[in-house]
CSV table of C-alpha atoms in Angstrom, one decimal:
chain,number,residue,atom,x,y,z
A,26,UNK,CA,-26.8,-22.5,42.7
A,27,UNK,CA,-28.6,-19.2,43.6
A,28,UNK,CA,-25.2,-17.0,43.1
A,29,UNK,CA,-24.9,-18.9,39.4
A,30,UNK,CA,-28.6,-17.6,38.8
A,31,UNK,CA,-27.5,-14.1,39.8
A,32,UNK,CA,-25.1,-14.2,37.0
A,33,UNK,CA,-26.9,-15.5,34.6
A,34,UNK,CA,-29.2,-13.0,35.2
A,35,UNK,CA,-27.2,-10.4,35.4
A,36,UNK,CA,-25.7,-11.0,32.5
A,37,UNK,CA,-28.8,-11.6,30.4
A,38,UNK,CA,-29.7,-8.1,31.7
A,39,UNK,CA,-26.7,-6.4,30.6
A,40,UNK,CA,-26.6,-8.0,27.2
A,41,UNK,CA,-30.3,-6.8,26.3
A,42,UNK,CA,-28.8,-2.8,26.7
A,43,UNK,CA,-27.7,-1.8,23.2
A,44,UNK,CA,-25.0,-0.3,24.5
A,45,UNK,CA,-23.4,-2.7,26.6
A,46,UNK,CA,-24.1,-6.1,24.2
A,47,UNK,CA,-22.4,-3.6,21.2
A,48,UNK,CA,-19.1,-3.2,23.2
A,49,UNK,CA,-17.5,-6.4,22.3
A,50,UNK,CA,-17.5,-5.0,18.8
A,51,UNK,CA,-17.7,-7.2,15.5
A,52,UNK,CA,-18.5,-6.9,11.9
A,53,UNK,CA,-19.9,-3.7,10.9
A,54,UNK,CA,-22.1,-3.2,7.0
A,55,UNK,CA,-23.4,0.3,6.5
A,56,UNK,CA,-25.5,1.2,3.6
A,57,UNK,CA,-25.7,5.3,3.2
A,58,UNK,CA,-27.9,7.2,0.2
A,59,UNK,CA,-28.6,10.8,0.0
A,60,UNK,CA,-27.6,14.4,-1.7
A,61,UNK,CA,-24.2,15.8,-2.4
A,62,UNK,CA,-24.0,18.8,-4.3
A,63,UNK,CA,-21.3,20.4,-6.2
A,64,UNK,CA,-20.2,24.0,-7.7
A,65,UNK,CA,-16.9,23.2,-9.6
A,66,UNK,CA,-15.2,24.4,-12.5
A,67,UNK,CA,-11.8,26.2,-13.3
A,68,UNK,CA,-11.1,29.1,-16.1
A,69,UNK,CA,-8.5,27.6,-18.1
A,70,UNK,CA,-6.3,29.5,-21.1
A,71,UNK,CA,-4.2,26.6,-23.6
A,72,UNK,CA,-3.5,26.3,-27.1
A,73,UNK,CA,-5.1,23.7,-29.2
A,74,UNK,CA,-2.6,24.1,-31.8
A,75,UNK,CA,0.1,26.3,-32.8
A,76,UNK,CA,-2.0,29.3,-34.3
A,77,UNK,CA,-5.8,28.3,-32.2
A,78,UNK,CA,-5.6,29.6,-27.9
A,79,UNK,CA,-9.1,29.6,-26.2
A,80,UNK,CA,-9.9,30.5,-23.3
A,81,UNK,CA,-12.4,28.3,-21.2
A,82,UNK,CA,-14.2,30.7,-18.7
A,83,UNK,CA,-16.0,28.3,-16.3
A,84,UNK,CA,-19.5,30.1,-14.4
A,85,UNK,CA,-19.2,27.6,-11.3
A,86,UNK,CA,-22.7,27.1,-10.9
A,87,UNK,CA,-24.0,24.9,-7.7
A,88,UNK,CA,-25.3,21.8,-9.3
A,89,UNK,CA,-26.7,18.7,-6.9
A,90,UNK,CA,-26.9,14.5,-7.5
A,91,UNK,CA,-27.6,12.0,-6.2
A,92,UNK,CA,-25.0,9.4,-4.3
A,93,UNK,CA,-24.3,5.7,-2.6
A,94,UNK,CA,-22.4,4.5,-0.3
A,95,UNK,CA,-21.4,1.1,1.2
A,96,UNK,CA,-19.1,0.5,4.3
A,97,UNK,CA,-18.0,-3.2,5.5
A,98,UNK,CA,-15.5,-3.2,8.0
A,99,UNK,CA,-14.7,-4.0,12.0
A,100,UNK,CA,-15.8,-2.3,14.9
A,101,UNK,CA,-13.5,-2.0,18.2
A,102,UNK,CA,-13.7,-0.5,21.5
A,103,UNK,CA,-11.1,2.2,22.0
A,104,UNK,CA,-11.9,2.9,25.6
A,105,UNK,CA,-14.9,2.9,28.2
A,106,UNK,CA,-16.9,5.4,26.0
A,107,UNK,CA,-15.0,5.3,22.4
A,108,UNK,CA,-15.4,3.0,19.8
A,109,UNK,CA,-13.6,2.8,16.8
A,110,UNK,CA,-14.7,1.1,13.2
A,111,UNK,CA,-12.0,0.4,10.0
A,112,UNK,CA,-12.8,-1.2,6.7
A,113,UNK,CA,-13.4,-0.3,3.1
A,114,UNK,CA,-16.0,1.6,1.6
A,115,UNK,CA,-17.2,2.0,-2.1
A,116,UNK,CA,-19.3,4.9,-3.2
A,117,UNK,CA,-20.6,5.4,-6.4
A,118,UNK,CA,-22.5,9.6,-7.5
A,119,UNK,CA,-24.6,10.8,-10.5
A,120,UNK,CA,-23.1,13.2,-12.9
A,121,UNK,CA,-21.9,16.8,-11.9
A,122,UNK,CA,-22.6,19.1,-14.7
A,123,UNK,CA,-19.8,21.8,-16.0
A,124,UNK,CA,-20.9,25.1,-17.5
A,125,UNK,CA,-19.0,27.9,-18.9
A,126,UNK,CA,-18.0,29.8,-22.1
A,127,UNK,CA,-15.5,29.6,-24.7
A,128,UNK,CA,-13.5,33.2,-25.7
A,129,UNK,CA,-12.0,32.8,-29.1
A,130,UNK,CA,-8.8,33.4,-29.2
A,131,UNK,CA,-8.4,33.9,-25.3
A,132,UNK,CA,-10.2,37.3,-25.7
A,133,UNK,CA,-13.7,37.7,-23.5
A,134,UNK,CA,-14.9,40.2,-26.5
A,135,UNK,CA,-14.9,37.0,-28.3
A,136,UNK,CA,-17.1,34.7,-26.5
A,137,UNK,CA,-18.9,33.4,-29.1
A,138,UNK,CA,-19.4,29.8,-27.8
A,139,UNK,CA,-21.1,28.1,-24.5
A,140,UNK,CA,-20.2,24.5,-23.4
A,141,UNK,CA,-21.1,21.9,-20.7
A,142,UNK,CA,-19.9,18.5,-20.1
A,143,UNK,CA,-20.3,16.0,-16.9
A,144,UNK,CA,-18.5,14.2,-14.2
A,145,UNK,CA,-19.3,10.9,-12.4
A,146,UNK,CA,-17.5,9.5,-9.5
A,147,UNK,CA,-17.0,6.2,-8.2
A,148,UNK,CA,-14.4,5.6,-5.3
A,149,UNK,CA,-12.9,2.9,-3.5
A,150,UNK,CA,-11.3,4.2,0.3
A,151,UNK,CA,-9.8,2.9,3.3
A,152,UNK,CA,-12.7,4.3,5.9
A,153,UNK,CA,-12.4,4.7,9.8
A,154,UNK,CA,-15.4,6.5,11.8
A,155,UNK,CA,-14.6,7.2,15.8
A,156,UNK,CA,-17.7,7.0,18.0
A,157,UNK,CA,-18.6,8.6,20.9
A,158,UNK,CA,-21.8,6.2,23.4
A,159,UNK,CA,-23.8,8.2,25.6
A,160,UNK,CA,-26.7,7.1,27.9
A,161,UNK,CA,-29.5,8.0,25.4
A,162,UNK,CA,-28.8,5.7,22.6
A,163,UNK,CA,-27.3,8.7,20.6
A,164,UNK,CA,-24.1,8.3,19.0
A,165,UNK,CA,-22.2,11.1,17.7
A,166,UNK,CA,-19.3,9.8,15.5
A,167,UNK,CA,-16.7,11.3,13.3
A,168,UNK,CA,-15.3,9.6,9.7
A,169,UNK,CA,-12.5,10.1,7.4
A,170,UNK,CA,-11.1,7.9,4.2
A,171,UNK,CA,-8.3,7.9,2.0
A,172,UNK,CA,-8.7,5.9,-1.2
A,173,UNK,CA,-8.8,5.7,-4.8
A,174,UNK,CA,-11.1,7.9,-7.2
A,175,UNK,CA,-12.1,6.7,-11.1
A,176,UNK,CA,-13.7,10.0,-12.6
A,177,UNK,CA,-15.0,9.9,-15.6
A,178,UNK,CA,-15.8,13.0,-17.6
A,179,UNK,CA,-17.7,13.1,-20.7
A,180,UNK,CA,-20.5,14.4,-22.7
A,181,UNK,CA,-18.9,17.2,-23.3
A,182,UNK,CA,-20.6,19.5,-26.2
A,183,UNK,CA,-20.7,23.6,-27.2
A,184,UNK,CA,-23.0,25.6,-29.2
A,185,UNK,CA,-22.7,28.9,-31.3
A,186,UNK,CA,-23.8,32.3,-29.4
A,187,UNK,CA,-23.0,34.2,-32.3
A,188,UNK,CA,-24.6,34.1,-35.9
A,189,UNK,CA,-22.4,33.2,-38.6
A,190,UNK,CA,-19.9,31.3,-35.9
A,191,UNK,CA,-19.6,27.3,-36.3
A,192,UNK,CA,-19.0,25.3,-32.5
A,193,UNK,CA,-15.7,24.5,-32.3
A,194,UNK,CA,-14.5,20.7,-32.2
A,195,UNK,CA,-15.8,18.9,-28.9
A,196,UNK,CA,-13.5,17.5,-26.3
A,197,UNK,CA,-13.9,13.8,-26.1
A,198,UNK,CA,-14.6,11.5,-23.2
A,199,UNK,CA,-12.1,10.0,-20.6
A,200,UNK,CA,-11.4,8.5,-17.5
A,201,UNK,CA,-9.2,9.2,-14.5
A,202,UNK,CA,-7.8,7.6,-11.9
A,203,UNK,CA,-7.0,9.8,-8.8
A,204,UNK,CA,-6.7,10.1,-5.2
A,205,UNK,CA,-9.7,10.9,-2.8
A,206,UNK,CA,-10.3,12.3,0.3
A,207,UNK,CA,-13.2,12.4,2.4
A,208,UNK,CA,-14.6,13.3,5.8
A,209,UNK,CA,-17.9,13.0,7.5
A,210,UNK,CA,-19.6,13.7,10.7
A,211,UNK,CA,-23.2,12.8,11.9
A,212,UNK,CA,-25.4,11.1,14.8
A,213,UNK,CA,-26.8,7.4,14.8
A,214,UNK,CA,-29.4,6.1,16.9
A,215,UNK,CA,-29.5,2.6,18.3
A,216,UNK,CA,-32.3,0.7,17.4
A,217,UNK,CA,-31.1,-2.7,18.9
A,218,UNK,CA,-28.1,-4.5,19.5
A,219,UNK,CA,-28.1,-5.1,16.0
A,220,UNK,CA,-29.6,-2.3,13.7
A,221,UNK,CA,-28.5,1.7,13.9
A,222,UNK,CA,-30.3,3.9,11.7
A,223,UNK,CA,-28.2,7.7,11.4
A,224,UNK,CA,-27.4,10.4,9.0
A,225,UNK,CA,-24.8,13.1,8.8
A,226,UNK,CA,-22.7,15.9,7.0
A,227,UNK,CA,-20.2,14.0,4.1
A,228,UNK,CA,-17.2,16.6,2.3
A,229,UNK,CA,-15.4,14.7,-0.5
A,230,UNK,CA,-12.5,15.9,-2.7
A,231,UNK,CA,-13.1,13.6,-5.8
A,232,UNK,CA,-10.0,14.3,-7.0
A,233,UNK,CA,-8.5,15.1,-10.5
A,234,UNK,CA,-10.3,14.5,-13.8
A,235,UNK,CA,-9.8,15.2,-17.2
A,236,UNK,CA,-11.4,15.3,-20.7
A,237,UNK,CA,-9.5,14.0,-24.1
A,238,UNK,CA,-8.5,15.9,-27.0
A,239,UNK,CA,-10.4,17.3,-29.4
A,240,UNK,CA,-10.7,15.9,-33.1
A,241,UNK,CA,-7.8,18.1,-34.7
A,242,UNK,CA,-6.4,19.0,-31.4
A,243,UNK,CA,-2.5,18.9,-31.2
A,244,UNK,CA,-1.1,20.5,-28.1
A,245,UNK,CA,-2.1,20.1,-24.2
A,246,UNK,CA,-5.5,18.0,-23.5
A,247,UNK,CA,-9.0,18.8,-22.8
A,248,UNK,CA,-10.2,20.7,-20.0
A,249,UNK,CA,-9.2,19.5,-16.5
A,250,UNK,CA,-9.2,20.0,-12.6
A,251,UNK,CA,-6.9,19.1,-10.1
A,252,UNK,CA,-10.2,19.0,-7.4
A,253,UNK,CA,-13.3,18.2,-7.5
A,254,UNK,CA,-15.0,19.1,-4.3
A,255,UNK,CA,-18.9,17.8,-3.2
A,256,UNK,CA,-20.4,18.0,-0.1
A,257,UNK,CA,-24.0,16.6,0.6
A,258,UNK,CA,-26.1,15.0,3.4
A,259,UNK,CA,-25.9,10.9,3.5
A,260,UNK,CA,-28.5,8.9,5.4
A,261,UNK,CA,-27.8,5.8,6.7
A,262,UNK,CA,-28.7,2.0,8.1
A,263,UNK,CA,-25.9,0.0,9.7
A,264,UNK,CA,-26.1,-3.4,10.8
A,265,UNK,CA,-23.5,-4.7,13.3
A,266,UNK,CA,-22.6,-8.7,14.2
């Protein structure tokens, strides 16, 4: 009877230590908000039609937004001081904005046109985060995800910098699905056995996008980029079962 109540309270003590009553692992839900911020663009030179080239000088100007992110998976221990967590995560961003001007017929002497247009992202990714325990309740963990990327860019528009020169026709909007990459690395701090609170360092290639063709338009497409890179600062609070 007295070596039963040793256990039992033995065990009772070692379940109250976040660390310990985490080890068993279980379901994992992570909600993450924050910054990412983004300096993209890509000087591009097609024709529009058989007689019309333009050249598209982007400026690459660092732009930041706002983004969301939310992880359900599993957690599992990977050894006596590494755990390991899988799932799927879905993150959704505001609009990168685009900047650059238009040279008429691919000739800088003739820039006689600005433009802008936007970007948003939404992703859905296969996510797995590695995390390292330590004795202070501070865990350092590393994240990467492979997934799928629906970018949508639109709004784009130009204006006249010369007197006497009309805008040219406007690209129109469109969506496009692509692959994504991202990685992260940060710290959480145990609150309980239940509740972690923790923020970190996120770099995300959003992948390709694309605008449509202009009205009148009959070669190539709009403007496009094969990547899309954004790197920001996430905040987090993760609850695990």
């Amino acid at each position: 009877m007295k070596k039963r109540s040793v256990c039992l309270m033995t065990l009772s003590c070692l379940l109250s230590n976040p660390l310990i009553a985490q080890s068993t692992g279980g379901w994992v839900v992570s909600v993450s908000g924050g910054t990412v911020w983004t300096k993209a663009g890509k000087t591009q030179t097609f024709f529009l039609a058989p007689e019309i080239e333009n050249t598209y000088a982007a400026k690459k100007n660092l732009g930041s937004t706002g983004a969301g992110e939310l992880f359900i998976g599993m957690e599992k221990v990977l050894g006596s001081v590494l755990r390991g967590q899988l799932g799927l995560s879905g993150a959704v961003t505001g609009a990168a904005r685009l900047d650059g001007e238009i040279w008429d017929d691919a000739d800088p002497q003739f820039s006689n046109h600005s433009y802008h247009y936007r970007i948003n992202h939404q992703r859905v990714a296969v996510q797995g985060k590695l995390l390292l325990n330590n004795e202070a309740g501070i865990i350092p963990w590393i994240s990467g995800g492979i997934g799928v990327s629906f970018n949508q860019a639109h709004e784009f528009s130009n204006k006249s910098l010369s007197c006497g020169v009309f805008p040219v026709p406007d690209f129109t909007d469109h969506k496009q699905t692509a692959l994504a990459l991202t990685f992260g690395a940060g710290l959480q701090k145990i609150l309980n056995r239940h509740w972690q609170i923790g923020g970190g360092y996120t770099l995300a290639d959003w992948g390709k996008s694309s605008l449509g063709r202009a009205e009148g338009q009959s070669m190539n497409s709009g403007l496009k980029l094969n990547h899309l890179i954004a790197q920001g600062i996430l905040f987090n609070l993760t609850y695990i079962g």
